[in-house]
Short mmCIF file of C-alpha atoms in Angstrom, two decimals:
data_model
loop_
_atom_site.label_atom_id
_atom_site.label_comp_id
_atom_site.label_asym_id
_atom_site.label_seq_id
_atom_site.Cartn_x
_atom_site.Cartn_y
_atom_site.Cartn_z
CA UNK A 1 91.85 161.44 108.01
CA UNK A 2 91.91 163.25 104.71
CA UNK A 3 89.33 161.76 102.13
CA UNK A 4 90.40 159.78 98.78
CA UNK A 5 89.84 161.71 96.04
CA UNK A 6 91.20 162.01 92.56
CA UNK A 7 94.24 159.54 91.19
CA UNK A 8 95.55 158.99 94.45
CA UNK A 9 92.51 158.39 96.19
CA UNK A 10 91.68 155.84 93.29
CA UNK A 11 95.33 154.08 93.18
CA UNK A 12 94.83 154.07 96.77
CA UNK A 13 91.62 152.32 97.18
CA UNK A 14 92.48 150.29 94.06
CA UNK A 15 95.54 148.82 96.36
CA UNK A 16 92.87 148.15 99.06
CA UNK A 17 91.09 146.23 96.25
CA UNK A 18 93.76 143.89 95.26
CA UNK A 19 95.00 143.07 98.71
CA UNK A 20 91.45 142.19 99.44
CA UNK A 21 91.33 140.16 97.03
CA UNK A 22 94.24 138.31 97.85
CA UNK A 23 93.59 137.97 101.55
CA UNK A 24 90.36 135.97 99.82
CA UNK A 25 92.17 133.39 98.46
CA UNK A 26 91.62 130.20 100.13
CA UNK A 27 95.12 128.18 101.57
CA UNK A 28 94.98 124.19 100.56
CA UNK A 29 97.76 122.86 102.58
CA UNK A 30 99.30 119.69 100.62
CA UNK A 31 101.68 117.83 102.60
CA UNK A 32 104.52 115.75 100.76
CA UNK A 33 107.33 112.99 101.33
CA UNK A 34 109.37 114.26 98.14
CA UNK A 35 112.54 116.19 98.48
CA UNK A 36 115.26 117.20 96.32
CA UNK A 37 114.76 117.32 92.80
CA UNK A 38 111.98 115.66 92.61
CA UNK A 39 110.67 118.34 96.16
CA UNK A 40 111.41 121.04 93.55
CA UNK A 41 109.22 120.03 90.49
CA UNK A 42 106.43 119.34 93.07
CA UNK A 43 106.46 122.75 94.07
CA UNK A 44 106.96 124.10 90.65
CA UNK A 45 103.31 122.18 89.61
CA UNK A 46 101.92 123.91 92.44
CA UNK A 47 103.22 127.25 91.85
CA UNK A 48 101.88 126.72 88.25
CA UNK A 49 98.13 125.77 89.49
CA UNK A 50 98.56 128.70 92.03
CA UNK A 51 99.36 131.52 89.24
CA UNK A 52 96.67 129.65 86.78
CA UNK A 53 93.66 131.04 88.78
CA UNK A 54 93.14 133.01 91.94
CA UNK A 55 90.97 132.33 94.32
CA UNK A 56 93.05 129.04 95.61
CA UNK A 57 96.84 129.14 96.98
CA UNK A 58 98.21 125.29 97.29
CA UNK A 59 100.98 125.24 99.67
CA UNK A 60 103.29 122.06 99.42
CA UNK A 61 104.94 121.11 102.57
CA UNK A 62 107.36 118.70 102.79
CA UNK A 63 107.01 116.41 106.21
CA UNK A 64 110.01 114.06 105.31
CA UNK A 65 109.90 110.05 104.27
CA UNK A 66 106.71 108.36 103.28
CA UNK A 67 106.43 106.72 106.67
CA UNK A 68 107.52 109.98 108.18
CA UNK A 69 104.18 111.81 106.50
CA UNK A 70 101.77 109.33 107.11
CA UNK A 71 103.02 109.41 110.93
CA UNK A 72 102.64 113.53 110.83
CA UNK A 73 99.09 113.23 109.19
CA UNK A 74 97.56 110.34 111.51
CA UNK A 75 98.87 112.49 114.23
CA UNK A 76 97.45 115.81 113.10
CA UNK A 77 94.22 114.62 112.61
CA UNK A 78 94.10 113.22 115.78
CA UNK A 79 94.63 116.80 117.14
CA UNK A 80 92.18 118.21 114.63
CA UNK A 81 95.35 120.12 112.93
CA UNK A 82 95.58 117.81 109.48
CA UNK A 83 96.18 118.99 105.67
CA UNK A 84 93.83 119.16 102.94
CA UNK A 85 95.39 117.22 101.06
CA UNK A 86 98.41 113.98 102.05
CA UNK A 87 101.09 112.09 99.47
CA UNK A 88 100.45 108.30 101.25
CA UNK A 89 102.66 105.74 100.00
CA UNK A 90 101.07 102.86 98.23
CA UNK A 91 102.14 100.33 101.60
CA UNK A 92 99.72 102.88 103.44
CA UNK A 93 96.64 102.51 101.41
CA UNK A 94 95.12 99.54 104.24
CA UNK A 95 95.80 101.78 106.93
CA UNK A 96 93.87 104.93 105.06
CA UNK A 97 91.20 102.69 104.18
CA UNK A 98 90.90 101.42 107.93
CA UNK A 99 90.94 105.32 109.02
CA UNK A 100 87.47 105.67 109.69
CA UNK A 101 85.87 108.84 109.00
CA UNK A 102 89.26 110.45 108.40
CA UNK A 103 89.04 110.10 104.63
CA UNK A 104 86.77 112.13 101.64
CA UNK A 105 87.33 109.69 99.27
CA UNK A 106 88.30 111.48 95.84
CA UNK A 107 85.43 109.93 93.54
CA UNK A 108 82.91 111.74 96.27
CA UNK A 109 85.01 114.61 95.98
CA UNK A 110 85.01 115.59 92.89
CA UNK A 111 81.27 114.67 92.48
CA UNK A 112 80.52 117.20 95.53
CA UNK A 113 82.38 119.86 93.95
CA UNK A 114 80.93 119.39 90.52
CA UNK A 115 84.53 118.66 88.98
CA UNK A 116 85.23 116.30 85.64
CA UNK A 117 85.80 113.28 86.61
CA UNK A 118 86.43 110.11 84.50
CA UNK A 119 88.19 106.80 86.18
CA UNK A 120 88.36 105.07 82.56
CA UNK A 121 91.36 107.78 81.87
CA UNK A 122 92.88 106.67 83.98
CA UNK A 123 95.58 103.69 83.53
CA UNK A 124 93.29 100.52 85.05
CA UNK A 125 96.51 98.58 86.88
CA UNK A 126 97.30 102.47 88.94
CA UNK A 127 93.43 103.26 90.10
CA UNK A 128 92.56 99.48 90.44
CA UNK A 129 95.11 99.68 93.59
CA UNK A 130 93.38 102.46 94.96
CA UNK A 131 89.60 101.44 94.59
CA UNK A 132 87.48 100.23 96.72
CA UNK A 133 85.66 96.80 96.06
CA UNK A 134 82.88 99.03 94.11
CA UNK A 135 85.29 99.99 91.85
CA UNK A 136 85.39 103.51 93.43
CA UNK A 137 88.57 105.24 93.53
CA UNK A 138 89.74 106.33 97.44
CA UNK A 139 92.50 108.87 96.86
CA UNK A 140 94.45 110.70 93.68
CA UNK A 141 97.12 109.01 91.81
CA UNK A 142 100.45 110.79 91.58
CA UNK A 143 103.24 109.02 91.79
CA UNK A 144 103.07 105.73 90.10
CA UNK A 145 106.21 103.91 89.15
CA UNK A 146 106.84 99.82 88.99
CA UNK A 147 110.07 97.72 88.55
CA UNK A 148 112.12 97.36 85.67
CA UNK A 149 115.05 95.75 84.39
CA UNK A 150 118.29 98.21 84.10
CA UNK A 151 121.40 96.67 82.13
CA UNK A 152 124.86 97.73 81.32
CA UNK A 153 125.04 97.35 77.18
CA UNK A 154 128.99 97.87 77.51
CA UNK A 155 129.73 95.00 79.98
CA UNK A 156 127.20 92.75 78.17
CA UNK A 157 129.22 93.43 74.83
CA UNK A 158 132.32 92.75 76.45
CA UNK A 159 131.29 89.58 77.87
CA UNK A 160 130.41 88.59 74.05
CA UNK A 161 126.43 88.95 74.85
CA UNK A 162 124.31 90.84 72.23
CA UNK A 163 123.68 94.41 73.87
CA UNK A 164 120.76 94.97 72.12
CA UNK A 165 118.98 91.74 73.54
CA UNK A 166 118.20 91.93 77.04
CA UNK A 167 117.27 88.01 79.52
CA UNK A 168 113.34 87.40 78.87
CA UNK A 169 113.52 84.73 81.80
CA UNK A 170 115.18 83.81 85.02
CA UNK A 171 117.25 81.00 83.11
CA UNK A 172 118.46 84.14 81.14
CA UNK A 173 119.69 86.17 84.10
CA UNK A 174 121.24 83.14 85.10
CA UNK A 175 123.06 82.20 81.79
CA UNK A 176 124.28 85.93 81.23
CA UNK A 177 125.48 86.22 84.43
CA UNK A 178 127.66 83.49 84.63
CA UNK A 179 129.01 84.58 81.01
CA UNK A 180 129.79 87.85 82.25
CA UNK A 181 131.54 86.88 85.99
CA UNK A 182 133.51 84.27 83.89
CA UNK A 183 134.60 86.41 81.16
CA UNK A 184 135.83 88.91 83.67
CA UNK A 185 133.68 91.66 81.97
CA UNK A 186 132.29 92.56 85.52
CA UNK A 187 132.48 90.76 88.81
CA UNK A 188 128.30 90.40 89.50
CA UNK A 189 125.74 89.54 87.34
CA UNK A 190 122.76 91.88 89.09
CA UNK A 191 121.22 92.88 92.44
CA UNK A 192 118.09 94.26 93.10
CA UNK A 193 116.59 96.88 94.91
CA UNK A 194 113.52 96.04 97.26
CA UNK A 195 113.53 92.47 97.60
CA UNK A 196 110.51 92.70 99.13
CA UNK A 197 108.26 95.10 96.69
CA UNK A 198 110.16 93.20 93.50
CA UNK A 199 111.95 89.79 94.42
CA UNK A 200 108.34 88.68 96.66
CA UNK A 201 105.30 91.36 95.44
CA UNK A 202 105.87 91.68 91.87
CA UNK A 203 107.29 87.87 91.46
CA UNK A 204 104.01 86.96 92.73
CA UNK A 205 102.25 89.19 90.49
CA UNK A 206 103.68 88.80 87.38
CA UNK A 207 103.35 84.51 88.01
CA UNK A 208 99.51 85.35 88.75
CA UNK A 209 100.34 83.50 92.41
CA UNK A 210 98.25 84.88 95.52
CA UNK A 211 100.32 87.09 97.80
CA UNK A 212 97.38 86.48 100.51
CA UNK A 213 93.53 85.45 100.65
CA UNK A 214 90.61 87.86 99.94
CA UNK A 215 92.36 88.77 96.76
CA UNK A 216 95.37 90.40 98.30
CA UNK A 217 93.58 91.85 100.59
CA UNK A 218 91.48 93.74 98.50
CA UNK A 219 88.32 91.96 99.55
CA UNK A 220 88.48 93.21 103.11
CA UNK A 221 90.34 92.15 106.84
CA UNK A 222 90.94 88.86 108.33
CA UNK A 223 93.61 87.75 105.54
CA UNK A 224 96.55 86.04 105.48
CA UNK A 225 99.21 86.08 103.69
CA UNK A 226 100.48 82.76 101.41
CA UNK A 227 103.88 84.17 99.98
CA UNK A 228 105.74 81.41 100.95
CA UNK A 229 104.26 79.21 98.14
CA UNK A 230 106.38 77.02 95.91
CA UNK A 231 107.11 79.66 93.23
CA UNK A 232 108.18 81.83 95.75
CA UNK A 233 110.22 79.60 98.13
CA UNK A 234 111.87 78.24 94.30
CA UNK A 235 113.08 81.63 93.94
CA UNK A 236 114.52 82.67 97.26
CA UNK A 237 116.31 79.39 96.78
CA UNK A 238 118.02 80.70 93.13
CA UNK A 239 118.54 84.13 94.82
CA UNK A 240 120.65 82.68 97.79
CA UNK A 241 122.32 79.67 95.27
CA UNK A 242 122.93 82.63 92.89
CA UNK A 243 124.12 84.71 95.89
CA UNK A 244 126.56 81.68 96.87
CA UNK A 245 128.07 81.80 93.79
CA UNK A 246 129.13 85.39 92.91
CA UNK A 247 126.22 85.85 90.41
CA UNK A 248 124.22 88.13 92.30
CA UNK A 249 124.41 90.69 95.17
CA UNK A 250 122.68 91.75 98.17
CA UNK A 251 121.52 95.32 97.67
CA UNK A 252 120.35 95.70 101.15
CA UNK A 253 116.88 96.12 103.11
CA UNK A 254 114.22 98.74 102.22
CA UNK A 255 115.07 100.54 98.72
CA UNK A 256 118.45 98.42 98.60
CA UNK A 257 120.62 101.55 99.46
CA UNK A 258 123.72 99.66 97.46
CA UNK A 259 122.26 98.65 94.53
CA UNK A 260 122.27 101.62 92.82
CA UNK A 261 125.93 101.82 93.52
CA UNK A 262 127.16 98.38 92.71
CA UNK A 263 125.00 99.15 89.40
CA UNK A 264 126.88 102.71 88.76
CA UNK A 265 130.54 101.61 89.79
CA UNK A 266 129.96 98.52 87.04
CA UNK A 267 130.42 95.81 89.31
CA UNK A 268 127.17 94.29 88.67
CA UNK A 269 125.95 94.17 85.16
CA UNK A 270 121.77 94.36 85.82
CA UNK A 271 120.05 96.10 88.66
CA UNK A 272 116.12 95.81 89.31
CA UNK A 273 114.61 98.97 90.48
CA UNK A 274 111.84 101.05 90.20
CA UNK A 275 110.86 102.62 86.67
CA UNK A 276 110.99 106.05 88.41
CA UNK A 277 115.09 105.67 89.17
CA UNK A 278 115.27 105.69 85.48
CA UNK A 279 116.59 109.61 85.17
CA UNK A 280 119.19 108.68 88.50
CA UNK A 281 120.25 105.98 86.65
CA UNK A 282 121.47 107.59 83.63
CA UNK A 283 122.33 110.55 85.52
CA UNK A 284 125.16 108.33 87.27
CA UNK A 285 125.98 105.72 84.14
CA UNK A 286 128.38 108.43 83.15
CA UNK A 287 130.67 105.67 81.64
CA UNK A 288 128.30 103.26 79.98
CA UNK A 289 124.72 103.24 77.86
CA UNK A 290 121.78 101.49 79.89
CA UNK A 291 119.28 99.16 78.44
CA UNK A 292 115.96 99.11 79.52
CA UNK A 293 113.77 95.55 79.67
CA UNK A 294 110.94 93.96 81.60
CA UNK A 295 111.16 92.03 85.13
CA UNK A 296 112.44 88.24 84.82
CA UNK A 297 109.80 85.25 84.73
CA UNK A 298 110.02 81.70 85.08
CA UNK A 299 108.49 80.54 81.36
CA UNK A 300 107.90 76.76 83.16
CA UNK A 301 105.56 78.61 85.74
CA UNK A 302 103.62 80.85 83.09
CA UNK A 303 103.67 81.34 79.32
CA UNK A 304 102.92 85.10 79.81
CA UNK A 305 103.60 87.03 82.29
CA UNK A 306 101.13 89.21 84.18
CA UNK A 307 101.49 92.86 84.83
CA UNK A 308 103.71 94.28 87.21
CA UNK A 309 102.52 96.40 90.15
CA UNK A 310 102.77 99.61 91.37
CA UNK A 311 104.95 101.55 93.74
CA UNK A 312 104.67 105.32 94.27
CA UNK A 313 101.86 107.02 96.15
CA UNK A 314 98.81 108.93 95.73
CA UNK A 315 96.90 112.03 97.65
CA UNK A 316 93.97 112.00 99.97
CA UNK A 317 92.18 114.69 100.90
CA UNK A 318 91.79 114.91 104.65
CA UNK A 319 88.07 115.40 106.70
CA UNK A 320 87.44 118.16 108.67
CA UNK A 321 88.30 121.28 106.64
CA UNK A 322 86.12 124.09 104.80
CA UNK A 323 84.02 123.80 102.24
CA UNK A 324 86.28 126.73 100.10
CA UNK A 325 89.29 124.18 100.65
CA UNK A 326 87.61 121.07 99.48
CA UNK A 327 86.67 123.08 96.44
CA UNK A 328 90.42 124.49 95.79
CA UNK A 329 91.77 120.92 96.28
CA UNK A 330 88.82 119.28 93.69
CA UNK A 331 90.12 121.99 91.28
CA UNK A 332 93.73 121.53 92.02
CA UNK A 333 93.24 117.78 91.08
CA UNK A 334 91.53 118.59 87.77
CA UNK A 335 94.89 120.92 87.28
CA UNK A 336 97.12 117.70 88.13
CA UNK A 337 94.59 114.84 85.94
CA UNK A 338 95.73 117.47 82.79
CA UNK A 339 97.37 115.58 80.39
CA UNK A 340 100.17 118.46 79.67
CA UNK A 341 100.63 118.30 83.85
CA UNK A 342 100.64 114.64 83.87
CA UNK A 343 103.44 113.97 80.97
CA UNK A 344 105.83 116.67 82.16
CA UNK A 345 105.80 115.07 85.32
CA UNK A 346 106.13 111.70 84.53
CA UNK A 347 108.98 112.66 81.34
CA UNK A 348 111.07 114.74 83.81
CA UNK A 349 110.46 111.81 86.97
CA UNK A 350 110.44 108.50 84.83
CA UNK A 351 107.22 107.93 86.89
CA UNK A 352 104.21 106.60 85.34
CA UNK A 353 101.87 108.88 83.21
CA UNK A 354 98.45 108.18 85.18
CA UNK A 355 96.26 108.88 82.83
CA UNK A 356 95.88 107.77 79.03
CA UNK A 357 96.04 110.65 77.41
CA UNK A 358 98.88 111.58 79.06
CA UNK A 359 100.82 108.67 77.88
CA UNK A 360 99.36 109.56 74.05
CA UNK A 361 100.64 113.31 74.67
CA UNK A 362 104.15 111.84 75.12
CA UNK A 363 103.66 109.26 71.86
CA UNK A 364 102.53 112.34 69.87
CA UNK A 365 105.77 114.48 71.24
CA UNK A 366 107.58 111.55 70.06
CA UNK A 367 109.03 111.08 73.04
CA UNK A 368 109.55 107.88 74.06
CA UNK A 369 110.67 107.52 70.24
CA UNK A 370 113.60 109.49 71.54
CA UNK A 371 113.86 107.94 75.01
CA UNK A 372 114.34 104.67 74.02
CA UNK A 373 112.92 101.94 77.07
CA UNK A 374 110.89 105.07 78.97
CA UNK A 375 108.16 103.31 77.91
CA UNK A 376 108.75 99.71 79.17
CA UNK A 377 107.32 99.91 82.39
CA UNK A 378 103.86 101.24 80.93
CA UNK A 379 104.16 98.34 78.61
CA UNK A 380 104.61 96.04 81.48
CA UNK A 381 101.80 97.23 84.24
CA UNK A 382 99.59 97.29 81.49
CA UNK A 383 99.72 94.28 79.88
CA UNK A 384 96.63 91.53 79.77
CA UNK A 385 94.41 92.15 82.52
CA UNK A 386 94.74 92.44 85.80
CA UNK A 387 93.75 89.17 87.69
CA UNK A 388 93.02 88.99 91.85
CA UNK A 389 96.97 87.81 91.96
CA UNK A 390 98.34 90.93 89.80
CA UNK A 391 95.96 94.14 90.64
CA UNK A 392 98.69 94.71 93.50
CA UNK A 393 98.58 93.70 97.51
CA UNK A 394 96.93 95.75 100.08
CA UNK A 395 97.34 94.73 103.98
CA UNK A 396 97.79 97.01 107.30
CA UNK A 397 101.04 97.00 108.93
CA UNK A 398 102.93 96.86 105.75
CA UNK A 399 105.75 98.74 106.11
CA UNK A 400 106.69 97.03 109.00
CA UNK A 401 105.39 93.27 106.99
CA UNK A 402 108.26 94.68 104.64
CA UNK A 403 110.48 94.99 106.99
CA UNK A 404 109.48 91.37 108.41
CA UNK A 405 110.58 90.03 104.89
CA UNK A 406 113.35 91.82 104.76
CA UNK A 407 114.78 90.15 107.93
CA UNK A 408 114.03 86.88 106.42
CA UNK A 409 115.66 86.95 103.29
CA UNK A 410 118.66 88.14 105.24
CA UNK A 411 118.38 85.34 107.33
CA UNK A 412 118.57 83.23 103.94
CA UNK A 413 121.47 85.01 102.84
CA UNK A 414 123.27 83.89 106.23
CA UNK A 415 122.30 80.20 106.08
CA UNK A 416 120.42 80.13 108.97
CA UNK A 417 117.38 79.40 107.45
CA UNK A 418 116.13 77.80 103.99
CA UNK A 419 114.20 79.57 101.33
CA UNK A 420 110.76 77.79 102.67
CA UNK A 421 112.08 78.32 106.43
CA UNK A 422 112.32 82.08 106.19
CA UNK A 423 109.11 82.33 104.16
CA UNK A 424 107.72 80.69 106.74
CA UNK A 425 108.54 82.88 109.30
CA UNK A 426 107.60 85.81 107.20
CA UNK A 427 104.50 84.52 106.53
CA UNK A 428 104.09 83.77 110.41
CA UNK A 429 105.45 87.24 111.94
CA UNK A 430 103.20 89.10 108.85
CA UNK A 431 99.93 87.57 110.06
CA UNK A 432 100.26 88.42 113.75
CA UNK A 433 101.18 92.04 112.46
CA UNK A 434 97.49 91.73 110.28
CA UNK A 435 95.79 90.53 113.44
CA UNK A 436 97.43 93.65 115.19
CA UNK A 437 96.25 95.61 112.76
CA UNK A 438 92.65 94.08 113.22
CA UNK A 439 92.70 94.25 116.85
CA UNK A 440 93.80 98.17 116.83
CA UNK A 441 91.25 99.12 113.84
CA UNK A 442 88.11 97.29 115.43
CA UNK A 443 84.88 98.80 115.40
#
């Protein structure tokens, strides 16, 4: 073999140099449950932390729906073959909790790896959900959205309502409804995404009424759950009465696949969704301006309404991997807690900003100056403060306790059961799925 000398011999070893280098980059693996657009600005924030330093390479992956990923991880730790880092969906924070010596909780994290950390920037109603009863905070807000009020300002005008003033109050929603179905100016008042997250979780919330004991289930296992209480049971009643009489519309189970559409096509005048469809929603209003407002209350129940609470998820970082990836995800989670980071994100999603200064980069850009209601749901979760009823709900089994209450309500919408009858039930079915959760989590 001929020895390196002069400017080859240096541009050769130089190459030998640089690969080196970059075969000494440490891989965090970050597994995700976002895809399309949304998939594609992901991987654009990681390709930006990736070319902002070098000695750390995040790789997204995308494992499919929430419930999909948090299958895939539980599964790959089991076989010792997990990610770094894991995008859990807010329904999945009891089960990560309950994961015993699967979790390095993020607070620890960052103190290990010498990183800035500072919970007070973040927004209090977001990290309170993800705390545990110390106040410490378990896993990495991300995605944070909560459930707003979309309207059509073009069918309200043409039903002779003022499309600058949006319903304050369930008597509202009724009232404008029945204006606008009787003037013809649409044939359904509104529907609703998520009965279960925002027509039974946030209802309770916002009326400061207990969704279950040991504060929501914040306080630890052996709850129950007590959402089939009087405000509650009052409102699946109005829902099905309002349902009965043409004013409002099933949107379906889960995300309520057809409300979107029944919003879009202009058959129903209000839709109640998450803050994060806002950019969806105006993407498909081709024909009509939206108006933005605040979730519905009952003003006999309470004089003001509590925050809202969160949807979205967060990331955890995963035991059993190397000390070099720990440290690339701690600094990869400094990258993301950036305000500039934080406000693109939540300005290009319509999820929430999770961290104060984000929100104050975005008043400073004058943005929500120019995006008129993009900053309604911050208004809402962060109104007053949070009480034991309003911080949020956190149980095992969830997702399938959702799916419970979804089978309820339709069960309501049949007539086969009353509003207290199916709450019943929900309550019933959801507290043998807790004690199944119990019995499969024991020590």
């Amino acid at each position: 073999m001929k020895n390196l000398n002069g400017v080859a011999g240096l541009a050769a070893l130089s190459l030998m140099l640089s690969t080196s280098a970059a075969f000494a980059q440490t891989e965090v693996t970050w597994w995700h449950a976002m895809g399309g657009e949304l998939g594609t600005k992901l991987e654009e924030i990681a390709a930006n932390f990736n070319a902002s330093q070098s000695d750390y390479v995040v790789t997204p992956v995308y494992k499919g729906t929430y419930a999909e990923t948090l299958t895939s991880a539980i599964a790959a730790f089991r076989a010792n073959e997990q990610p770094a880092i894991v995008q859990v969906f807010e329904v999945g924070t009891g089960t990560m909790m309950a994961a015993k010596g699967a979790v390095y909780p993020v607070y620890q994290l960052m103190a290990d790896q010498g990183e800035p950390w500072d919970p007070s920037g973040f927004l209090a109603p977001v990290t309170g959900y993800y705390s545990d009863p110390e106040g410490n905070i378990l896993s990495l807000p991300f995605n944070s959205s909560t459930p707003i009020l979309y309207y059509n300002k073009s069918v309200f005008e043409k039903a002779g309502l003022d499309p600058e003033v949006a319903p304050k109050t369930w008597a509202d929603v009724e009232a404008f409804s029945k204006q606008i179905v009787e003037s013809g100016a649409a044939t359904c008042g509104f529907t609703t995404g998520w009965v279960t997250w925002i027509q039974t979780e946030n209802l309770s919330a916002i009326h400061d009424q207990p969704f279950g004991t040991k504060e929501n289930g914040f306080a630890g296992f052996d709850t129950e759950f007590t959402f089939n209480g009087e405000v509650q049971a009052r409102h699946w009643n109005n829902l099905k009465a309002w349902s009965d009489a043409g004013l409002f519309k099933y949107g379906g189970p889960e995300g309520g696949a057809d409300a979107g559409p029944l919003f879009y096509t202009q058959e129903c005048a209000m839709v109640m969704n998450s803050s994060a469809s806002r950019a969806g929603v105006i993407n498909n209003a081709k024909d009509f301006e939206v108006g933005f407002a605040p979730l519905p209350y009952y003003d006999d129940v309470i004089a003001e309404p509590k925050n809202s609470i969160i949807g979205g998820a967060t990331l955890w970082v995963l035991n059993g991997k190397s000390t070099e990836e720990y440290a690339g995800a701690a600094k990869f989670f400094t990258y993301l807690s950036q305000p500039e980071v934080q406000a693109a994100w939540h300005q290009f999603t319509g999820y929430l900003p999770i961290t104060n200064a984000a929100y104050e980069l975005g008043q400073s850009q004058d943005y929500y100056a120019q995006n008129p209601g993009s900053d309604v749901a911050i208004n809402q979760i962060t109104r007053g403060t949070p009480t034991a009823n309003s911080k949020g709900v956190r149980f095992g089994n969830f997702t399938q306790v959702r799916n419970v209450v979804d089978e309820e309500f339709q069960a309501l919408l049949s007539g086969s059961k009353t509003a207290q009858e199916a709450l019943d039930s929900a309550v019933s079915r959801g507290n043998q799925l807790l004690r199944d959760f119990e019995a499969s989590n024991a020590q």
